[in-house]
Tab-separated table of C-alpha atoms in Angstrom:
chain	number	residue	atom	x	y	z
J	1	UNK	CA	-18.211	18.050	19.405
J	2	UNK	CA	-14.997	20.230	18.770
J	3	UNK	CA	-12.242	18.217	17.153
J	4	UNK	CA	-8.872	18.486	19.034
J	5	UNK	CA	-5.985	19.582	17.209
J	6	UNK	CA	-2.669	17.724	16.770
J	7	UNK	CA	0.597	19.107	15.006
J	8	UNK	CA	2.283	16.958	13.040
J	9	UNK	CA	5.934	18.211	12.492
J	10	UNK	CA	7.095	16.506	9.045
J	11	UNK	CA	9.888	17.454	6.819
J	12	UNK	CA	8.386	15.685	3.757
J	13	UNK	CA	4.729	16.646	2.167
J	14	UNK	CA	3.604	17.418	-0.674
J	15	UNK	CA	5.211	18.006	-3.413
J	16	UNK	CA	7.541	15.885	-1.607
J	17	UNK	CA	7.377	12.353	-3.651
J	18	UNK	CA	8.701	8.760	-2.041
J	19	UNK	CA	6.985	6.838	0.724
J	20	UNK	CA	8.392	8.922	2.973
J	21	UNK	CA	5.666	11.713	2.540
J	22	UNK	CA	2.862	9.015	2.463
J	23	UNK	CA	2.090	7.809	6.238
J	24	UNK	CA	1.321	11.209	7.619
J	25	UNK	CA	-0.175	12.603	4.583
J	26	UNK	CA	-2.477	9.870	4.701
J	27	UNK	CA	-3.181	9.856	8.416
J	28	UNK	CA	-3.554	13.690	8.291
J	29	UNK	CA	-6.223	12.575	5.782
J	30	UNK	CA	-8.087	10.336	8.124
J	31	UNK	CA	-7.372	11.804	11.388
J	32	UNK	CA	-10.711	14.346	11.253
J	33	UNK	CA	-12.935	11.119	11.178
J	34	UNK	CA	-11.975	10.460	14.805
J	35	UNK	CA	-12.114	13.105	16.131
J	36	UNK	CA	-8.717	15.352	15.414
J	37	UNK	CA	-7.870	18.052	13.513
J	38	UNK	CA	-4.424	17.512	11.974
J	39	UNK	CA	-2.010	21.292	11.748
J	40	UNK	CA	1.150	20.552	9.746
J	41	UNK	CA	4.283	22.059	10.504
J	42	UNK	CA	7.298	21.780	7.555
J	43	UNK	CA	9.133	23.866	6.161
J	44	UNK	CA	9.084	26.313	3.750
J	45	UNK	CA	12.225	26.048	1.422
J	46	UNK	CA	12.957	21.891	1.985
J	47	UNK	CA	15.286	20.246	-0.524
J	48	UNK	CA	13.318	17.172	-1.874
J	49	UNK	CA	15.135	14.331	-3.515
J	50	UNK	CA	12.077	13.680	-5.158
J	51	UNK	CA	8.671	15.596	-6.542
J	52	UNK	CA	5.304	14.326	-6.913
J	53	UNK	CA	2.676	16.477	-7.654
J	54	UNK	CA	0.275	13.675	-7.754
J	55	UNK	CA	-0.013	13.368	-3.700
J	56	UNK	CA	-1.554	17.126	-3.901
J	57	UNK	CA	-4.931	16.024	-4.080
J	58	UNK	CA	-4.925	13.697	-0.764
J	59	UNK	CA	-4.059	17.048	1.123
J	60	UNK	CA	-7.798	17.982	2.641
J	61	UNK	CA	-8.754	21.203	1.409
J	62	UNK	CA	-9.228	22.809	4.592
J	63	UNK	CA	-6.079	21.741	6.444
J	64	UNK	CA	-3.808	24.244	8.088
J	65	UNK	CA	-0.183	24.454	7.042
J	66	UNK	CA	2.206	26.304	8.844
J	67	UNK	CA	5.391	27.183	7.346
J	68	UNK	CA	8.817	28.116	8.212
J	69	UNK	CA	12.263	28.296	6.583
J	70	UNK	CA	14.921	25.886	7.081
J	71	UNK	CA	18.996	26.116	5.854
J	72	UNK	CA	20.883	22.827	4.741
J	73	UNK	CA	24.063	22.114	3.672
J	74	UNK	CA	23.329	19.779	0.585
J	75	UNK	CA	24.059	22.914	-2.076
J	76	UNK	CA	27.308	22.758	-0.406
J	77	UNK	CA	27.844	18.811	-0.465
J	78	UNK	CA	26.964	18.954	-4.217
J	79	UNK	CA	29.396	21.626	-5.171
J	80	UNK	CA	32.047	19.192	-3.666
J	81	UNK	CA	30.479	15.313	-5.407
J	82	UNK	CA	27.836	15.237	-7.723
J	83	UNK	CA	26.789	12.194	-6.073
J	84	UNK	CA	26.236	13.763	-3.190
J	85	UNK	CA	22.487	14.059	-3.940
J	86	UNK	CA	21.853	10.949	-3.117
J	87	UNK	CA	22.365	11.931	0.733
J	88	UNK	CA	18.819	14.153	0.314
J	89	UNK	CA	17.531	10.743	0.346
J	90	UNK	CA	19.740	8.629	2.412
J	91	UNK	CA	22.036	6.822	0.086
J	92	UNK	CA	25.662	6.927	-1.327
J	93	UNK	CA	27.916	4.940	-2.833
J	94	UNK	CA	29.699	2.022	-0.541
J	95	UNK	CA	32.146	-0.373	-1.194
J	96	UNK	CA	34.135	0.032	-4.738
J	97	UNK	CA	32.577	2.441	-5.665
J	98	UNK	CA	33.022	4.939	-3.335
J	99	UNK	CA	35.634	7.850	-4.442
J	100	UNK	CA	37.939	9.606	-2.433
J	101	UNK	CA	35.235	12.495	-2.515
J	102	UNK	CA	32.902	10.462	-1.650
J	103	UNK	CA	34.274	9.096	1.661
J	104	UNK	CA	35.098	12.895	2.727
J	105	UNK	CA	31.643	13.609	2.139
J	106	UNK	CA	30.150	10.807	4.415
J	107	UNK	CA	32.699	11.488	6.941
J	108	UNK	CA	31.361	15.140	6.949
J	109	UNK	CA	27.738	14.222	6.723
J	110	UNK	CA	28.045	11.616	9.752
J	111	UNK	CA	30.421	13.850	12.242
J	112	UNK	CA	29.644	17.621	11.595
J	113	UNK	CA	26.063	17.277	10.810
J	114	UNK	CA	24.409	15.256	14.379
J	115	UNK	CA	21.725	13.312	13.451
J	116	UNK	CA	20.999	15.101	9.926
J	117	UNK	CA	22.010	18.194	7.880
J	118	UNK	CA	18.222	19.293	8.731
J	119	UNK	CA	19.958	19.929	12.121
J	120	UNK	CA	19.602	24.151	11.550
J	121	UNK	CA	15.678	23.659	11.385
J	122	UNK	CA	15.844	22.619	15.126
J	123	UNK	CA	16.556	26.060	17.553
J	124	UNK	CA	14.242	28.194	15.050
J	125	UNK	CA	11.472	25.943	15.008
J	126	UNK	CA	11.726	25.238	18.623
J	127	UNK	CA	11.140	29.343	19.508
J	128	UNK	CA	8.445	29.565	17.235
J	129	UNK	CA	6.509	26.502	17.910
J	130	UNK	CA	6.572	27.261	21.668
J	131	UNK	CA	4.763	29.923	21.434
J	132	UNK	CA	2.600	28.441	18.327
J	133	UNK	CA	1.163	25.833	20.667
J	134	UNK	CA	0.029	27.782	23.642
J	135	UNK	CA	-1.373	30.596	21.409
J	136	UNK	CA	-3.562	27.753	19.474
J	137	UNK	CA	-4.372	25.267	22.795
J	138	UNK	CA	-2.312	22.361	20.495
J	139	UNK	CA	-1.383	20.039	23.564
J	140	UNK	CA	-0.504	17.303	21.446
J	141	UNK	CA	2.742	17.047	18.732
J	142	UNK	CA	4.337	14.482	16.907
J	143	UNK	CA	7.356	14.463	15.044
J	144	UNK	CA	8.434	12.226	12.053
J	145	UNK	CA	11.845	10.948	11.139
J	146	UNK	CA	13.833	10.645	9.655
J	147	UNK	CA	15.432	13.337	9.368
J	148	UNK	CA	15.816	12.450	13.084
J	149	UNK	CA	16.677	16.221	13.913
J	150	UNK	CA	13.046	16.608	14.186
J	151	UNK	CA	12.761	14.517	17.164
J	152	UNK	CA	15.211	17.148	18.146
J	153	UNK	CA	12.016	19.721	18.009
J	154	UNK	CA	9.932	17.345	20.073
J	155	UNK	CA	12.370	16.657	22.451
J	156	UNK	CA	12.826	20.512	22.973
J	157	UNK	CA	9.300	21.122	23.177
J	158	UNK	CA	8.824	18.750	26.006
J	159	UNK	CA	11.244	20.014	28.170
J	160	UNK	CA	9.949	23.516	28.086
J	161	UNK	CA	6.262	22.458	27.949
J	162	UNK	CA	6.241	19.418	30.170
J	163	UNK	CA	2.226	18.859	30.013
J	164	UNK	CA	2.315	18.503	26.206
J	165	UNK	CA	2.047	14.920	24.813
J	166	UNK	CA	4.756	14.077	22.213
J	167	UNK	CA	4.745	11.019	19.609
J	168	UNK	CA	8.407	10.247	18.574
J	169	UNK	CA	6.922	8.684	14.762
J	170	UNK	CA	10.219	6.806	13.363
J	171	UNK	CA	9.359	5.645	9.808
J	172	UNK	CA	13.507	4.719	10.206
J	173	UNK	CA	15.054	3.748	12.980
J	174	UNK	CA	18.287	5.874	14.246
J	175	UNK	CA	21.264	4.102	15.190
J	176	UNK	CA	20.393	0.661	13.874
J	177	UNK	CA	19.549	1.773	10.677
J	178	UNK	CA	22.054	-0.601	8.292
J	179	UNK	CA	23.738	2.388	6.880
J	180	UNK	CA	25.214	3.950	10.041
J	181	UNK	CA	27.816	2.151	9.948
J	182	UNK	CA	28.951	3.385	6.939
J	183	UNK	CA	28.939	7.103	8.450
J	184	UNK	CA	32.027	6.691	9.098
J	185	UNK	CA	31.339	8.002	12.635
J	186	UNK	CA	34.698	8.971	15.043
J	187	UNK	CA	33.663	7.420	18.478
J	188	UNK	CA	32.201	10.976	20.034
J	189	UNK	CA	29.946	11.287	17.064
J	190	UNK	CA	28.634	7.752	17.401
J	191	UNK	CA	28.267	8.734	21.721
J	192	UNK	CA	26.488	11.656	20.550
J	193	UNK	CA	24.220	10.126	18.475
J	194	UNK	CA	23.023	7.250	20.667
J	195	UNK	CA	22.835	9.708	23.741
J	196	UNK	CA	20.252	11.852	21.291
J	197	UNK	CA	18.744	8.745	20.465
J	198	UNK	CA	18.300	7.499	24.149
J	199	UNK	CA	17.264	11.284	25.345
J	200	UNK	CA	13.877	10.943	22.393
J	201	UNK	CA	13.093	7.136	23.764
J	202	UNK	CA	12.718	7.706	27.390
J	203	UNK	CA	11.156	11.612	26.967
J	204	UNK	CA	8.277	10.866	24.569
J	205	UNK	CA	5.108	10.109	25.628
J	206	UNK	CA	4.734	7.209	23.112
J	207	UNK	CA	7.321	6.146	20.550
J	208	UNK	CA	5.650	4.688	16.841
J	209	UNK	CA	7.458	1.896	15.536
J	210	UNK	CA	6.963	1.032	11.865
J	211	UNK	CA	7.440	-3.011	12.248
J	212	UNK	CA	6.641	-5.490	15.088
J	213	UNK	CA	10.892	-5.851	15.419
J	214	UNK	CA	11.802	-2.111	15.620
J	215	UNK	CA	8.564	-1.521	18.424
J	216	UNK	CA	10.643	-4.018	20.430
J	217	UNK	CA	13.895	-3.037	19.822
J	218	UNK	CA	12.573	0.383	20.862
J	219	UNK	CA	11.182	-0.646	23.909
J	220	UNK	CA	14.299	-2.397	25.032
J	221	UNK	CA	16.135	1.103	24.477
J	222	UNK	CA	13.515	2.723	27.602
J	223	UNK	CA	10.562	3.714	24.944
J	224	UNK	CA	7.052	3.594	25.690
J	225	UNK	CA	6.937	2.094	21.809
J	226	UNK	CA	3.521	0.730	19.562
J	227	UNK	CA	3.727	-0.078	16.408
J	228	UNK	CA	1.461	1.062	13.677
J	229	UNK	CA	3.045	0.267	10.346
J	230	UNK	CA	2.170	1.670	6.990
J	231	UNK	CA	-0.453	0.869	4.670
J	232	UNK	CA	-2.206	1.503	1.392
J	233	UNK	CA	-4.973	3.719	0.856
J	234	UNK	CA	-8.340	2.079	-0.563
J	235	UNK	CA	-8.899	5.098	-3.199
J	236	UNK	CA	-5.357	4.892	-4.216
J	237	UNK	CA	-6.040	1.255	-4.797
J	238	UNK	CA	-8.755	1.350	-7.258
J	239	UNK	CA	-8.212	-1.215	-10.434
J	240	UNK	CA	-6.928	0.955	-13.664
J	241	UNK	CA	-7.044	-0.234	-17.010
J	242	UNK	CA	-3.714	1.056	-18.599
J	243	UNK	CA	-0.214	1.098	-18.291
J	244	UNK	CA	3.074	1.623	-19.811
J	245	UNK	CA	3.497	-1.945	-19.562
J	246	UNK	CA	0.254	-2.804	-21.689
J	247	UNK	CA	0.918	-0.739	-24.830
J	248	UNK	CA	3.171	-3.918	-25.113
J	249	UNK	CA	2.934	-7.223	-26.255
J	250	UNK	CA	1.957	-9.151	-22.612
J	251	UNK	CA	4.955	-10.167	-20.813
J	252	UNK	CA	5.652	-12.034	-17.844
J	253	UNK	CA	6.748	-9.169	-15.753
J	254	UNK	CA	8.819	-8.872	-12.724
J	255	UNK	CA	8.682	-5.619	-11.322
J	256	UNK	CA	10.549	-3.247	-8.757
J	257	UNK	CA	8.650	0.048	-8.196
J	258	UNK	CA	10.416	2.890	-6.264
J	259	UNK	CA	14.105	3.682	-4.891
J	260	UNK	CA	16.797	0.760	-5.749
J	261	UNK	CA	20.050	1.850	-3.902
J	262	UNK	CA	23.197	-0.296	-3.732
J	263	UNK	CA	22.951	-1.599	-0.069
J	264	UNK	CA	19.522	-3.058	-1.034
J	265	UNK	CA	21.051	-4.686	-4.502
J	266	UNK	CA	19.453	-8.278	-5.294
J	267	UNK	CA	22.592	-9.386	-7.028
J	268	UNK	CA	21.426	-12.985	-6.652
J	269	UNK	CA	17.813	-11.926	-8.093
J	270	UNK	CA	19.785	-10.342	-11.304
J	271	UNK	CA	22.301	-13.554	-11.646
J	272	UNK	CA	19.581	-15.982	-11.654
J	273	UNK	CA	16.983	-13.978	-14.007
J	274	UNK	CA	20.405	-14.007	-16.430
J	275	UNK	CA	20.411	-17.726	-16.197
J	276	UNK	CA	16.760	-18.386	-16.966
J	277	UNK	CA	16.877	-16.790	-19.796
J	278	UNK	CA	20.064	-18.215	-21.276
J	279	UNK	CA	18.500	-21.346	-20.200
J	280	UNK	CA	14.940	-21.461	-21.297
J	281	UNK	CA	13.859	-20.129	-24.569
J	282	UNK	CA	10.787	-19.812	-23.436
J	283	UNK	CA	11.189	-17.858	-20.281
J	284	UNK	CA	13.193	-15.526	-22.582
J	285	UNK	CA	10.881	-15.122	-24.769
J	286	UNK	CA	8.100	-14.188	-22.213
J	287	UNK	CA	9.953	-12.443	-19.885
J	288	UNK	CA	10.381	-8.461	-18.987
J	289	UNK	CA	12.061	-6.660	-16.116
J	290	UNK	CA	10.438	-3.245	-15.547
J	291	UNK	CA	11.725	-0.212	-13.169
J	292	UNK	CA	9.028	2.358	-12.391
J	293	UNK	CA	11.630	5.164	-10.174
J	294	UNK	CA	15.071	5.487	-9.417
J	295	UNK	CA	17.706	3.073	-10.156
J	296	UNK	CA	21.276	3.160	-8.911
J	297	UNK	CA	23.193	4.092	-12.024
J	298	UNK	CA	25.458	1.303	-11.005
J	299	UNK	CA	22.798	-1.468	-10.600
J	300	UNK	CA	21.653	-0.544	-14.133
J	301	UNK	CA	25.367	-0.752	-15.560
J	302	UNK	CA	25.879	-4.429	-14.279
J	303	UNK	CA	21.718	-5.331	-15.626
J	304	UNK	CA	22.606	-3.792	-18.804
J	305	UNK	CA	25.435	-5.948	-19.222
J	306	UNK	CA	24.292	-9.191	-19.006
J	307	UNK	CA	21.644	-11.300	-20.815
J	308	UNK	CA	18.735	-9.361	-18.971
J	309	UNK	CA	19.751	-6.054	-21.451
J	310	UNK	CA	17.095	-7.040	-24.006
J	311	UNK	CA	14.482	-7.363	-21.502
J	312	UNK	CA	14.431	-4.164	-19.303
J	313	UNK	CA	11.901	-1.730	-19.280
J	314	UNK	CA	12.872	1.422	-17.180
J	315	UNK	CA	10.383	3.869	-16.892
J	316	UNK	CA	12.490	6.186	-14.589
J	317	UNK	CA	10.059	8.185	-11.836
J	318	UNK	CA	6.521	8.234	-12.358
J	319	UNK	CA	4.211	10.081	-9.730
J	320	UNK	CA	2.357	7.748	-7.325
J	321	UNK	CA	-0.451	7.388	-9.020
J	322	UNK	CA	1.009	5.896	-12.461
J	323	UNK	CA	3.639	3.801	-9.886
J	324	UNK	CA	0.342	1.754	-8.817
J	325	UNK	CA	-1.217	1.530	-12.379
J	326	UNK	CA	2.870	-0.569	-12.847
J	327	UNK	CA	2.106	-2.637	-9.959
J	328	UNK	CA	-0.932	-3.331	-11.010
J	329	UNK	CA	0.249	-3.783	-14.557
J	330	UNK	CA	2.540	-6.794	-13.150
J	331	UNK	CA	2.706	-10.211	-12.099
J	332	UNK	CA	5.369	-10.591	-9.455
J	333	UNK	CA	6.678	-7.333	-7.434
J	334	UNK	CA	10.215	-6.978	-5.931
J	335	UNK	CA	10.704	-5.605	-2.593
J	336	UNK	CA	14.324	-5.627	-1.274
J	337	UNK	CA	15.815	-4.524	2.328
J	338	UNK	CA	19.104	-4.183	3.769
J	339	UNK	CA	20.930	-8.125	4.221
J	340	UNK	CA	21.944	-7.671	7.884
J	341	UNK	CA	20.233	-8.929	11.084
J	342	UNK	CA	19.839	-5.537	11.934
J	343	UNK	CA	17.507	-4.576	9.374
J	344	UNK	CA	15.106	-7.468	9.966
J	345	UNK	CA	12.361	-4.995	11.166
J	346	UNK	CA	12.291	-2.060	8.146
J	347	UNK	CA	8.991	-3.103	6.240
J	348	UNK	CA	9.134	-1.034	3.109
J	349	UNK	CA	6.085	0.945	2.691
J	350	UNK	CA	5.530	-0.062	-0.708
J	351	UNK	CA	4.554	-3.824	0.601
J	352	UNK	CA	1.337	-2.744	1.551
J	353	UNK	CA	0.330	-0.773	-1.997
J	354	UNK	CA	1.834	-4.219	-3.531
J	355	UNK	CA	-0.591	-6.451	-0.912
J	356	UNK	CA	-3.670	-4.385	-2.256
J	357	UNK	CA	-3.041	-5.255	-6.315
J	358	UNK	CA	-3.041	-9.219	-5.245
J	359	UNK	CA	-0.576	-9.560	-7.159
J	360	UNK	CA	2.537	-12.067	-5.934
J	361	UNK	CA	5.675	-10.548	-4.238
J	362	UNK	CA	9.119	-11.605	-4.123
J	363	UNK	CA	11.079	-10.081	-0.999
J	364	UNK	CA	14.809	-9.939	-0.059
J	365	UNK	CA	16.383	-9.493	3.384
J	366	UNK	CA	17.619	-10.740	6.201
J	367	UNK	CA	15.965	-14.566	7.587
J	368	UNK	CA	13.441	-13.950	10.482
J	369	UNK	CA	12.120	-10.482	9.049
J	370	UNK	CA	8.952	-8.924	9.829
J	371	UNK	CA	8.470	-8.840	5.609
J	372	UNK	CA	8.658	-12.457	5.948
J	373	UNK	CA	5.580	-12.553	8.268
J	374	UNK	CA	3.540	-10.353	6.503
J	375	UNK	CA	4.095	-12.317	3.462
J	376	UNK	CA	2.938	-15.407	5.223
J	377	UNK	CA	-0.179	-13.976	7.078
J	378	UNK	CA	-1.304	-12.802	3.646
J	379	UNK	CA	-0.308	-15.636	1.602
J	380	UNK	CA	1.224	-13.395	-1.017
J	381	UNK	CA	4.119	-14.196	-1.784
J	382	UNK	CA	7.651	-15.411	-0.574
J	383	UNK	CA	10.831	-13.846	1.045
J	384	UNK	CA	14.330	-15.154	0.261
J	385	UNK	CA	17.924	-14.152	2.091
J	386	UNK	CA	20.547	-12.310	-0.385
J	387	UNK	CA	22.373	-15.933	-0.716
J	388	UNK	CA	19.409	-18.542	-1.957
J	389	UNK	CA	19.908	-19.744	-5.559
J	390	UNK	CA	18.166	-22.281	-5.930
J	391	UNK	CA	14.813	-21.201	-4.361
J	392	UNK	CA	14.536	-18.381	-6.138
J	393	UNK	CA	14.618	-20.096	-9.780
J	394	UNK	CA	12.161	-22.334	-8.398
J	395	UNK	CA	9.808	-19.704	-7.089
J	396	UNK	CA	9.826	-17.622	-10.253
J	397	UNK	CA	9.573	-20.851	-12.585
J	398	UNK	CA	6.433	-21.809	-10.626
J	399	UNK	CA	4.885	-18.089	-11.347
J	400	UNK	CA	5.983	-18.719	-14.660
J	401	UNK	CA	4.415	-21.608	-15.462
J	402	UNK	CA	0.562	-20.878	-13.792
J	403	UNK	CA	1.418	-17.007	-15.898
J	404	UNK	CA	1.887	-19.342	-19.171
J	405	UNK	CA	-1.509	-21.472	-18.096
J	406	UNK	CA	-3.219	-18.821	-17.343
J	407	UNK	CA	-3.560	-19.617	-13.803
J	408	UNK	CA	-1.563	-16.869	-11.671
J	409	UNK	CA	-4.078	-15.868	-9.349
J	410	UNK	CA	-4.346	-12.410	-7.508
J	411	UNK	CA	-5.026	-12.613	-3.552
J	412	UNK	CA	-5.683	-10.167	-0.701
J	413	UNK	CA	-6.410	-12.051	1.701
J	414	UNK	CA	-6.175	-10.406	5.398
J	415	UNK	CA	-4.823	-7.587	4.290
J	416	UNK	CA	-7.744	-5.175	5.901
J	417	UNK	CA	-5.214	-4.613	9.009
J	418	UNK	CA	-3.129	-2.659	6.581
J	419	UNK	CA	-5.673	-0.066	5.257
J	420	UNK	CA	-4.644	3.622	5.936
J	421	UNK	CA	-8.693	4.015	7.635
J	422	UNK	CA	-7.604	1.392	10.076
J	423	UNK	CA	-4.265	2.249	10.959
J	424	UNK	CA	-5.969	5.847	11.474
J	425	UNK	CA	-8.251	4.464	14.105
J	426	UNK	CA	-5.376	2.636	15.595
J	427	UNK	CA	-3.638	5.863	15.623
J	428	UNK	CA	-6.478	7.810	17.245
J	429	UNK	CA	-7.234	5.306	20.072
J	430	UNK	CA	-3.385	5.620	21.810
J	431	UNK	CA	-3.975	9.409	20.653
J	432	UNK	CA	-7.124	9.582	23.473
């Protein structure tokens, strides 16, 4: 039986590194065993925050890529604030230590450039995908955001093509994403925005949520919204047998793997870790904080100048495969979110690669989030808001003490919902 085609429009693959590149890359990869046949559309010339040449070899060999160029603004943005970078990938400085520069360059980024800077990719693609899919009988597109200007493609497409099905796939949500507010957004921009926002909800066929809180948030906005979250991949997954970490004497090691950015700072996490060890020698002795990615520069200052200095390990970015031989390297993993209400529903991807190792997780973020439930479900671990104390040093004492006895067990219990094969199915069944 012929496979039918779907094209997935996605600004991040390969060499594209960060979870952001990971769900459709991996669906792509398990889409042909039910019964599709994945064509990827993205551009030719993107500007990735970060590179991973690792994910190359979970392309499939005989996929089709098309190609086509896109212009952004960020050579612009960096010529202005070195720290502008950061806004390749979402992030910038907030609070007090945002400069003058650096507020300009939000206030651009939020007002002039509706959703994303990506915005230019939108009319171009749009005249060449229209004729794309009736040339090649492709009645079926997604689109993946952020950048949420690609919704902008979908939501193009449909009008002129009204028979073709479109899947709005928001890894992010839009407007109640926590950092929107700090766009700095004049009230037309912020109209603008939401009116985009609404337009994608109520003209897509089906709307994929990553979290059980965003699929109903989304729903309440007029979209037709599932939710499939992310996942880990089995042969990603596979037990290693070295690490950076183990060329050391063994440590009790608390980990954060991936992209630490100052709205998602654990300051409590760092304060009490700085009074375990000034309190118990042996704690101290035992203990080691390692970073496998990108660290604020900022959130490394304030470590590096307390009592945790002596008992860092930053390994800066690794690709993805020596990021799971960390995890795996590890006996409690940090996952953080944003602290407002709002953010209650953004499951970062890494849980799921951090559920498959066994080992124990410690979460951060808002009370009541979907995190929270998938912590419980599995059993593996425990999720705190940004102002417990008290728990936490009792949480990570307890670890301590079954590490020191030898007792710390790994668990994966019911995580099988989360493998990328099954999401895949789930996938292809709303697909049909």
């Amino acid at each position: 039986m012929e496979q039918k085609k779907i094209l997935i429009i996605t600004y991040y693959w390969p060499p594209a590194g960060g979870p952001g590149v990971q769900r459709w890359l991996k669906f792509a990869k398990y889409l042909p065993d039910f019964g599709w046949k994945p064509v990827i559309y993205t551009p030719e010339n993107p500007s990735y925050p970060l590179l991973d040449d690792s994910l190359i070899k979970d392309v499939p060999k005989d996929i089709e890529i098309v190609k086509t160029k896109i212009w952004e603004p960020y050579q612009l943005a960096e010529k202005l604030n070195k720290s502008n970078k950061k806004f390749k990938a979402g992030q910038f400085d907030v609070g007090k230590n945002q400069s003058w520069k650096s507020r300009l360059s939000i206030w651009v980024r939020g007002n002039f450039f509706i959703p994303d800077a990506r915005v230019f990719w939108v009319k171009p693609s749009v005249t060449f995908l229209e004729q794309y899919l009736k040339e090649n009988k492709i009645e079926v597109v997604v689109t993946s955001g952020p950048p949420h200007s690609l919704h902008l493609i979908g939501l193009n497409l449909k009008k002129k093509l009204p028979n073709l099905k479109w899947i709005a796939d928001f890894r992010d949500p839009w407007t109640e994403i926590s950092y929107y507010k700090h766009l700095k957004l004049t009230k037309n921009s912020d109209r603008k925005h939401r009116k985009l926002e609404s337009e994608v909800f109520r003209n897509a066929n089906i709307t994929l949520a990553t979290s059980y809180t965003d699929a109903e948030n989304f729903r309440k906005n007029g979209a037709n919204a599932v939710c499939i979250t992310n996942g880990f991949d089995e042969s990603d997954s596979q037990k290693t047998t070295h690490s950076n970490t183990q060329t050391l004497k063994q440590k009790f090691t608390l980990s954060y793997i991936g992209v630490l950015e100052q709205l998602r700072n654990p300051e409590n996490l760092w304060k009490t870790l700085n009074d375990l060890i000034q309190q118990h020698p042996d704690f101290a002795e035992n203990f080691l904080l390692k970073f496998a990615g990108r660290i604020d520069d900022k959130i490394l200052a304030d470590i590096e100048n307390s009592a945790l200095k002596n008992h860092i390990l930053n390994l800066g970015y690794l690709s993805h495969d020596k990021a799971i031989e960390e995890m795996q390297s590890s006996d409690i993993l940090l996952i953080t979110n944003f602290p407002n209400e709002s953010s209650k529903g953004i499951i970062p991807g890494k849980i799921f690669e951090y559920l498959a190792t066994g080992k124990q997780i410690i979460s951060f973020g808002p009370d009541e989030a979907d995190v929270s439930r998938i912590l419980t479900e599995t059993d593996a671990g425990k999720h705190f808001n940004y102002d417990d104390s008290d728990a936490i040093k009792d949480f990570i004492l307890e670890k301590f003490k079954l590490w020191k006895n030898g007792n710390l067990k790994e668990n994966t219990k019911n995580i099988e919902q989360f493998s990328r094969r099954n999401l895949t199915r789930k996938l292809a069944e709303i697909l049909d």
